[in-house]
Amino acid sequence: MNQSRAKWYWGAVAVVFIVGAFLRFDFVASSTHSMKNHDTKYYNLMVQQLLEKGVYAYKEEQPNAKVTPGFPLFLAGIYKAVDYKQHDPFPYVRYIQVILSLATMALLFQLAYRQLGRAQALIALLLAAVYPPFVYANGAILTEVLATFLLALYVTLQLRSYEKLSLPWALAAGAALGALVLTRPEFLPVALLFVVFYGWKLKQSRKKVLTVFGVTMLVFAVLMSPWWIRNMVTFDKFILLSTMENPLYAGTFEYKNYENTIVPIHAKAEDSQTEVAKERIIYGFKHYPLTFLGWYTVGKLVYLYGPVYTGTGHDPWYTIIPMNGLPLHFVIMLLAAFGTIYALLRYKRSQPLLIFIALLVVSMTALRLIYVAEARYTFTLIPLILLLTADTGKRLYDWFVLKYSKRSKASASIDA
């Protein structure tokens, strides 16, 4: 890139960042944000109880391990810093989330720029700047913004650790993985996906790959150890992540029919939600195989990737793109789907980052099909999905340009 083009390119990058920052700060400042969300309500009560009584418990007054402590401690730190009894802590949480959202944009841009190319990086950055859910989420007091940032950070650091086979990068990746899993436990399998992928890719350096993995997991274990020790002391048993059972149970209600019209429940009062969920799944697949097969495949995929996440409600409505960006959302998902298929089927010709992200999206989607299906839960993956979208869009553009240039040359030769 010559100096003149470089100035235009970096100028465009700066403008996109400014637009993204303006939308996020303006949204938080100009809208009244709903606090009616179920999880928001209980996170707030949980943090106040922790600070005032020293009891760590979600939805209960006695200690429990239903949620990992990453997000509650994030909130508790802000509550404490701003003196929540004198000042409403939620605006502070929202503005900090805006900063995390912008940091996620920066991580996404550098991943695309370093691994895919300048054009893909700018496309991904532009989409991330204006995609409505990335703006709306900053108003919600939920795990999404923090977890999205930590996932992007972890992927960035872990990629570097395996590419360079570097122990310092592995140390940093382990710390990011610990923070991520303490915030959203479902991402722990990503570490296994990394080592399997790079063990396959770097066949001649598998010992070094395993060393990097070992260092990453050692640091991860150090960060997790206070949580594990607390649970051993409090409950006299080892709890790897958390004891929350509701997502599995809620996911068994076909097409969110919570009236439970087709699956009878024979559970005893002492049965856990996991035991009831297993009973529902077995009964449903045995007696209504087509209904449950459809629900656990296409049905949940539609719920996961079809709707546009709009946060937890705000007034007045903040319009970024008409229809909440639904057409844009559809294009993003469509191009990402093609990009995923292309990366996996043409893996010998695909960039390693795209292959890994395709595998990550497929594996995390398969995992989420087991649990309750909400567009909110796919939010954390969308920044990485944008890399697939941007690369596919660039490929299509190059294909059309090449096709048009060939037609122009053919036409010119005929005229001559």
XYZ file of C-alpha atoms in Angstrom:
416
model
C 0.000 0.000 0.000
C 1.505 3.321 -1.039
C 1.617 6.278 1.322
C -1.401 8.032 -0.195
C -3.608 4.935 -0.012
C -2.373 4.210 3.502
C -3.543 7.654 4.647
C -6.980 7.088 3.164
C -7.191 3.611 4.683
C -6.219 4.630 8.205
C -8.419 7.673 7.924
C -11.342 5.390 7.119
C -10.449 3.166 10.083
C -10.405 6.205 12.384
C -13.791 7.407 11.087
C -15.359 3.978 11.635
C -14.033 3.853 15.201
C -15.409 7.334 15.864
C -18.820 6.317 14.479
C -18.815 3.175 16.634
C -17.847 5.161 19.732
C -20.472 7.846 19.082
C -23.280 5.324 18.624
C -22.410 3.509 21.839
C -21.929 6.554 24.058
C -24.957 8.325 22.577
C -27.139 5.254 23.064
C -26.207 4.904 26.722
C -26.637 8.630 27.369
C -29.852 9.259 25.435
C -32.003 6.275 26.371
C -33.665 5.083 29.551
C -32.708 1.461 30.004
C -35.085 -1.175 31.311
C -34.139 -3.080 34.456
C -36.908 -5.665 34.131
C -34.692 -8.457 32.821
C -34.818 -11.524 35.058
C -31.047 -12.051 35.207
C -30.311 -8.349 35.706
C -32.633 -8.223 38.686
C -30.991 -11.177 40.380
C -27.431 -10.100 39.579
C -28.187 -6.779 41.283
C -29.606 -8.468 44.380
C -26.720 -10.942 44.413
C -24.052 -8.233 44.363
C -25.754 -6.188 47.083
C -26.039 -9.285 49.243
C -22.362 -10.092 48.665
C -21.238 -6.586 49.631
C -23.565 -6.186 52.597
C -23.668 -9.685 54.066
C -20.654 -11.414 52.537
C -22.897 -14.157 51.113
C -22.222 -15.285 47.538
C -25.510 -16.695 46.256
C -27.647 -16.330 43.152
C -31.438 -16.222 43.751
C -30.967 -17.484 47.291
C -29.885 -16.189 50.687
C -27.677 -19.177 51.458
C -24.324 -19.702 49.669
C -24.532 -21.481 46.328
C -22.498 -21.970 43.165
C -25.203 -21.433 40.555
C -23.165 -18.857 38.645
C -19.428 -18.411 38.299
C -18.051 -15.247 39.942
C -16.597 -13.370 36.967
C -19.495 -11.036 36.225
C -20.724 -10.666 39.835
C -17.217 -9.622 40.944
C -16.989 -7.247 37.950
C -20.218 -5.616 39.151
C -19.169 -5.694 42.800
C -15.972 -3.818 42.003
C -17.930 -1.067 40.254
C -20.592 -0.936 42.982
C -17.883 -0.530 45.597
C -15.891 2.045 43.632
C -18.862 4.360 43.040
C -20.494 3.851 46.471
C -23.673 2.232 45.187
C -25.708 3.307 48.217
C -25.169 6.933 47.266
C -24.917 6.659 43.470
C -26.716 4.506 40.923
C -24.001 2.082 39.729
C -25.706 1.078 36.488
C -24.666 4.117 34.385
C -21.057 3.448 35.375
C -21.430 -0.212 34.387
C -22.837 0.815 31.018
C -20.046 3.262 30.209
C -17.416 0.706 31.175
C -19.189 -1.764 28.877
C -18.982 0.798 26.064
C -15.201 0.903 26.544
C -15.075 -2.913 26.513
C -17.203 -2.944 23.351
C -14.763 -0.576 21.624
C -11.850 -2.724 22.817
C -13.563 -5.733 21.234
C -13.773 -3.783 17.958
C -10.037 -3.116 18.178
C -9.257 -6.790 18.799
C -11.488 -7.829 15.911
C -9.787 -5.339 13.593
C -6.258 -6.448 14.474
C -7.181 -10.123 14.060
C -8.595 -9.468 10.596
C -5.800 -7.088 9.591
C -3.018 -9.439 10.650
C -4.547 -12.684 9.434
C -6.895 -11.859 6.535
C -6.069 -8.536 4.945
C -6.746 -4.810 4.976
C -10.062 -4.954 3.150
C -11.471 -7.709 5.383
C -10.334 -5.813 8.468
C -12.131 -2.638 7.405
C -15.303 -4.536 6.454
C -15.367 -6.382 9.788
C -14.730 -3.159 11.697
C -17.512 -1.306 9.876
C -20.002 -4.085 10.540
C -19.017 -4.224 14.210
C -19.383 -0.442 14.520
C -22.966 -0.208 13.248
C -24.437 -3.677 13.924
C -27.350 -2.795 16.272
C -26.921 -5.601 18.872
C -23.343 -4.454 19.538
C -24.772 -1.049 20.508
C -27.890 -2.213 22.380
C -26.005 -4.717 24.531
C -24.136 -1.918 26.311
C -27.349 -0.865 28.029
C -27.964 -4.319 29.498
C -26.520 -5.313 32.868
C -25.662 -8.812 31.699
C -22.596 -10.917 30.903
C -22.633 -10.400 27.135
C -20.359 -7.390 26.672
C -17.733 -8.531 29.181
C -17.758 -12.119 27.883
C -17.507 -10.979 24.247
C -14.449 -8.882 25.042
C -12.817 -11.713 26.999
C -13.519 -14.245 24.236
C -11.971 -11.955 21.609
C -8.997 -11.324 23.901
C -8.519 -15.015 24.638
C -8.697 -16.033 20.962
C -6.194 -13.285 20.061
C -3.702 -14.323 22.766
C -4.090 -18.053 22.248
C -3.622 -17.720 18.505
C -0.366 -15.872 19.111
C 0.803 -18.494 21.603
C 0.351 -21.351 19.112
C 1.597 -19.433 16.081
C 4.798 -18.437 17.871
C 4.884 -21.468 20.195
C 5.585 -18.894 22.850
C 5.259 -19.491 26.602
C 4.766 -15.783 27.508
C 1.812 -15.634 25.119
C 0.562 -18.910 26.633
C 0.702 -17.354 30.109
C -1.358 -14.402 28.925
C -3.812 -16.721 27.141
C -4.263 -18.775 30.318
C -5.135 -15.646 32.282
C -7.652 -14.578 29.622
C -9.157 -18.082 29.534
C -9.595 -18.048 33.300
C -11.347 -14.682 33.226
C -13.531 -15.843 30.315
C -14.614 -19.111 31.925
C -15.297 -17.374 35.244
C -17.645 -15.114 33.262
C -19.179 -17.616 30.810
C -18.276 -21.251 31.607
C -19.475 -22.687 28.289
C -16.322 -21.434 26.559
C -13.963 -23.817 28.371
C -14.072 -26.317 25.439
C -12.486 -23.657 23.184
C -9.122 -24.390 24.843
C -9.422 -28.050 23.805
C -10.400 -27.028 20.285
C -7.252 -24.898 20.068
C -4.865 -27.681 21.060
C -6.534 -30.227 18.774
C -6.489 -27.804 15.838
C -2.864 -26.771 16.249
C -1.805 -30.305 17.104
C -3.173 -31.267 13.685
C -1.821 -28.169 11.911
C 1.689 -28.227 13.443
C 2.382 -31.951 13.239
C 6.142 -31.453 13.435
C 5.921 -29.416 16.637
C 3.345 -31.313 18.674
C 5.507 -31.403 21.801
C 5.743 -27.611 21.759
C 2.001 -27.375 21.090
C 1.330 -29.554 24.141
C 3.722 -27.437 26.195
C 1.859 -24.270 25.230
C -1.421 -25.988 26.100
C -0.022 -27.141 29.440
C 1.149 -23.654 30.399
C -2.182 -22.149 29.358
C -4.136 -24.636 31.445
C -1.802 -24.231 34.421
C -2.443 -20.482 34.548
C -6.137 -21.157 33.984
C -6.148 -23.521 36.977
C -4.412 -20.919 39.155
C -7.121 -18.359 38.351
C -9.893 -20.886 38.913
C -8.419 -22.234 42.177
C -10.031 -19.655 44.553
C -13.438 -20.616 43.148
C -12.691 -24.324 43.448
C -11.355 -23.955 47.001
C -14.327 -21.864 48.069
C -16.709 -24.524 46.776
C -14.774 -27.359 48.431
C -14.819 -25.526 51.760
C -18.453 -24.425 51.488
C -20.067 -27.511 49.945
C -17.503 -30.227 50.679
C -17.325 -31.218 47.018
C -15.466 -30.207 43.871
C -17.452 -28.016 41.482
C -15.589 -27.384 38.227
C -17.758 -24.559 36.933
C -21.243 -24.007 38.354
C -24.365 -25.840 39.453
C -26.915 -23.992 37.319
C -29.318 -26.534 35.792
C -32.074 -24.350 34.354
C -30.614 -23.830 30.814
C -30.652 -27.597 30.174
C -34.148 -27.973 31.642
C -35.618 -24.953 29.811
C -34.139 -26.211 26.553
C -36.333 -29.333 26.673
C -39.556 -27.391 26.081
C -40.174 -27.795 22.368
C -40.366 -24.435 20.583
C -40.497 -22.809 24.035
C -43.875 -24.300 24.786
C -43.534 -23.907 28.533
C -47.096 -25.109 29.063
C -45.666 -28.642 28.751
C -48.532 -30.016 26.699
C -46.979 -33.191 25.268
C -44.432 -34.467 27.808
C -45.797 -35.703 31.154
C -43.564 -35.232 34.183
C -43.157 -38.083 36.664
C -40.400 -36.455 38.688
C -40.268 -36.659 42.453
C -40.026 -33.540 44.556
C -36.375 -34.215 45.324
C -35.385 -34.657 41.663
C -33.078 -32.026 40.219
C -33.830 -30.031 37.083
C -31.164 -32.088 35.310
C -32.995 -35.310 36.159
C -36.295 -33.840 34.985
C -34.609 -32.599 31.784
C -33.254 -36.085 31.045
C -36.720 -37.540 31.571
C -38.257 -34.997 29.201
C -35.608 -35.591 26.514
C -35.932 -39.382 26.632
C -39.734 -39.269 26.621
C -39.849 -36.645 23.869
C -37.479 -38.450 21.485
C -39.205 -41.777 22.173
C -42.799 -40.655 21.679
C -42.432 -37.535 19.498
C -39.185 -38.161 17.600
C -39.866 -35.818 14.691
C -40.962 -32.959 16.943
C -37.953 -33.239 19.238
C -35.505 -33.897 16.402
C -36.770 -30.783 14.644
C -36.574 -28.759 17.864
C -33.037 -29.871 18.719
C -31.765 -29.091 15.211
C -33.452 -26.583 12.895
C -35.803 -25.258 15.579
C -33.086 -24.158 17.960
C -30.888 -22.888 15.118
C -33.695 -20.526 14.109
C -34.032 -19.255 17.679
C -30.268 -18.876 18.056
C -29.410 -17.150 14.787
C -32.701 -15.855 13.394
C -33.675 -12.933 15.667
C -31.710 -9.746 16.236
C -30.726 -9.268 19.888
C -32.130 -5.931 21.084
C -30.756 -5.762 24.607
C -33.131 -5.569 27.547
C -35.319 -2.712 26.363
C -34.829 1.052 26.188
C -36.896 4.203 25.686
C -37.028 6.052 23.378
C -36.140 3.432 20.795
C -32.640 3.989 19.427
C -32.715 3.414 15.683
C -29.315 2.703 14.151
C -30.421 0.841 11.052
C -34.102 0.378 10.047
C -35.797 -2.848 11.172
C -33.153 -3.248 13.937
C -30.716 -4.112 11.176
C -32.588 -7.343 10.410
C -31.613 -7.311 6.693
C -27.999 -6.629 7.707
C -28.209 -9.454 10.267
C -29.529 -11.794 7.576
C -26.674 -10.895 5.196
C -24.086 -11.338 7.958
C -25.397 -14.773 8.867
C -25.810 -15.877 5.248
C -22.276 -14.884 4.251
C -20.884 -16.393 7.462
C -22.670 -19.673 6.722
C -21.113 -19.795 3.254
C -17.766 -18.835 4.751
C -18.002 -21.624 7.324
C -18.823 -24.236 4.701
C -16.052 -23.003 2.398
C -13.432 -22.944 5.175
C -14.229 -26.509 6.239
C -14.611 -28.047 2.790
C -11.682 -26.183 1.203
C -9.476 -26.222 4.278
C -6.278 -26.688 2.255
C -6.897 -23.349 0.540
C -8.377 -21.491 3.525
C -6.618 -19.246 5.999
C -6.027 -21.094 9.322
C -7.854 -18.403 11.321
C -10.993 -18.923 9.232
C -10.812 -22.707 9.608
C -10.471 -22.355 13.365
C -13.335 -19.867 13.663
C -15.521 -22.100 11.490
C -14.767 -25.031 13.798
C -15.403 -22.829 16.828
C -18.778 -21.648 15.516
C -19.861 -25.185 14.603
C -18.763 -26.702 17.915
C -20.265 -23.952 20.089
C -23.487 -24.066 18.099
C -23.691 -27.836 18.592
C -23.154 -27.326 22.327
C -25.851 -24.673 22.537
C -28.369 -26.948 20.822
C -28.426 -28.914 24.073
C -29.558 -25.935 26.124
C -32.191 -23.195 25.971
C -32.076 -21.325 22.657
C -31.832 -17.523 22.841
C -30.378 -15.018 20.371
C -28.674 -13.425 23.365
C -26.477 -16.491 23.825
C -25.085 -16.295 20.282
C -24.122 -12.642 20.783
C -20.617 -13.440 22.058
C -19.716 -15.353 18.886
C -20.846 -12.722 16.406
C -17.614 -10.640 16.395
C -15.746 -13.773 15.302
C -18.539 -14.613 12.864
C -17.952 -11.196 11.295
C -14.505 -12.362 10.228
C -16.127 -15.115 8.175
C -18.637 -12.603 6.804
C -15.958 -10.070 5.846
C -13.770 -12.644 4.131
C -16.687 -14.132 2.188
C -17.807 -10.648 1.154
C -14.304 -9.845 -0.095
C -14.175 -13.114 -2.054
C -17.511 -12.367 -3.711
C -16.385 -8.850 -4.565
C -13.165 -10.156 -6.128
C -15.138 -12.747 -8.083
C -17.546 -10.135 -9.489
C -14.679 -7.778 -10.377
C -12.817 -10.585 -12.148
C -15.939 -11.678 -13.985
C -16.737 -8.099 -15.049
C -13.157 -7.455 -16.209
C -13.206 -10.624 -18.333
C -16.481 -9.545 -19.943
C -15.052 -6.065 -20.600
C -11.945 -7.511 -22.245
C -14.037 -9.920 -24.331
C -16.305 -7.067 -25.446
C -13.326 -4.873 -26.295
C -11.714 -7.626 -28.392
C -14.939 -8.172 -30.342
C -15.273 -4.444 -31.016
C -11.698 -4.317 -32.209
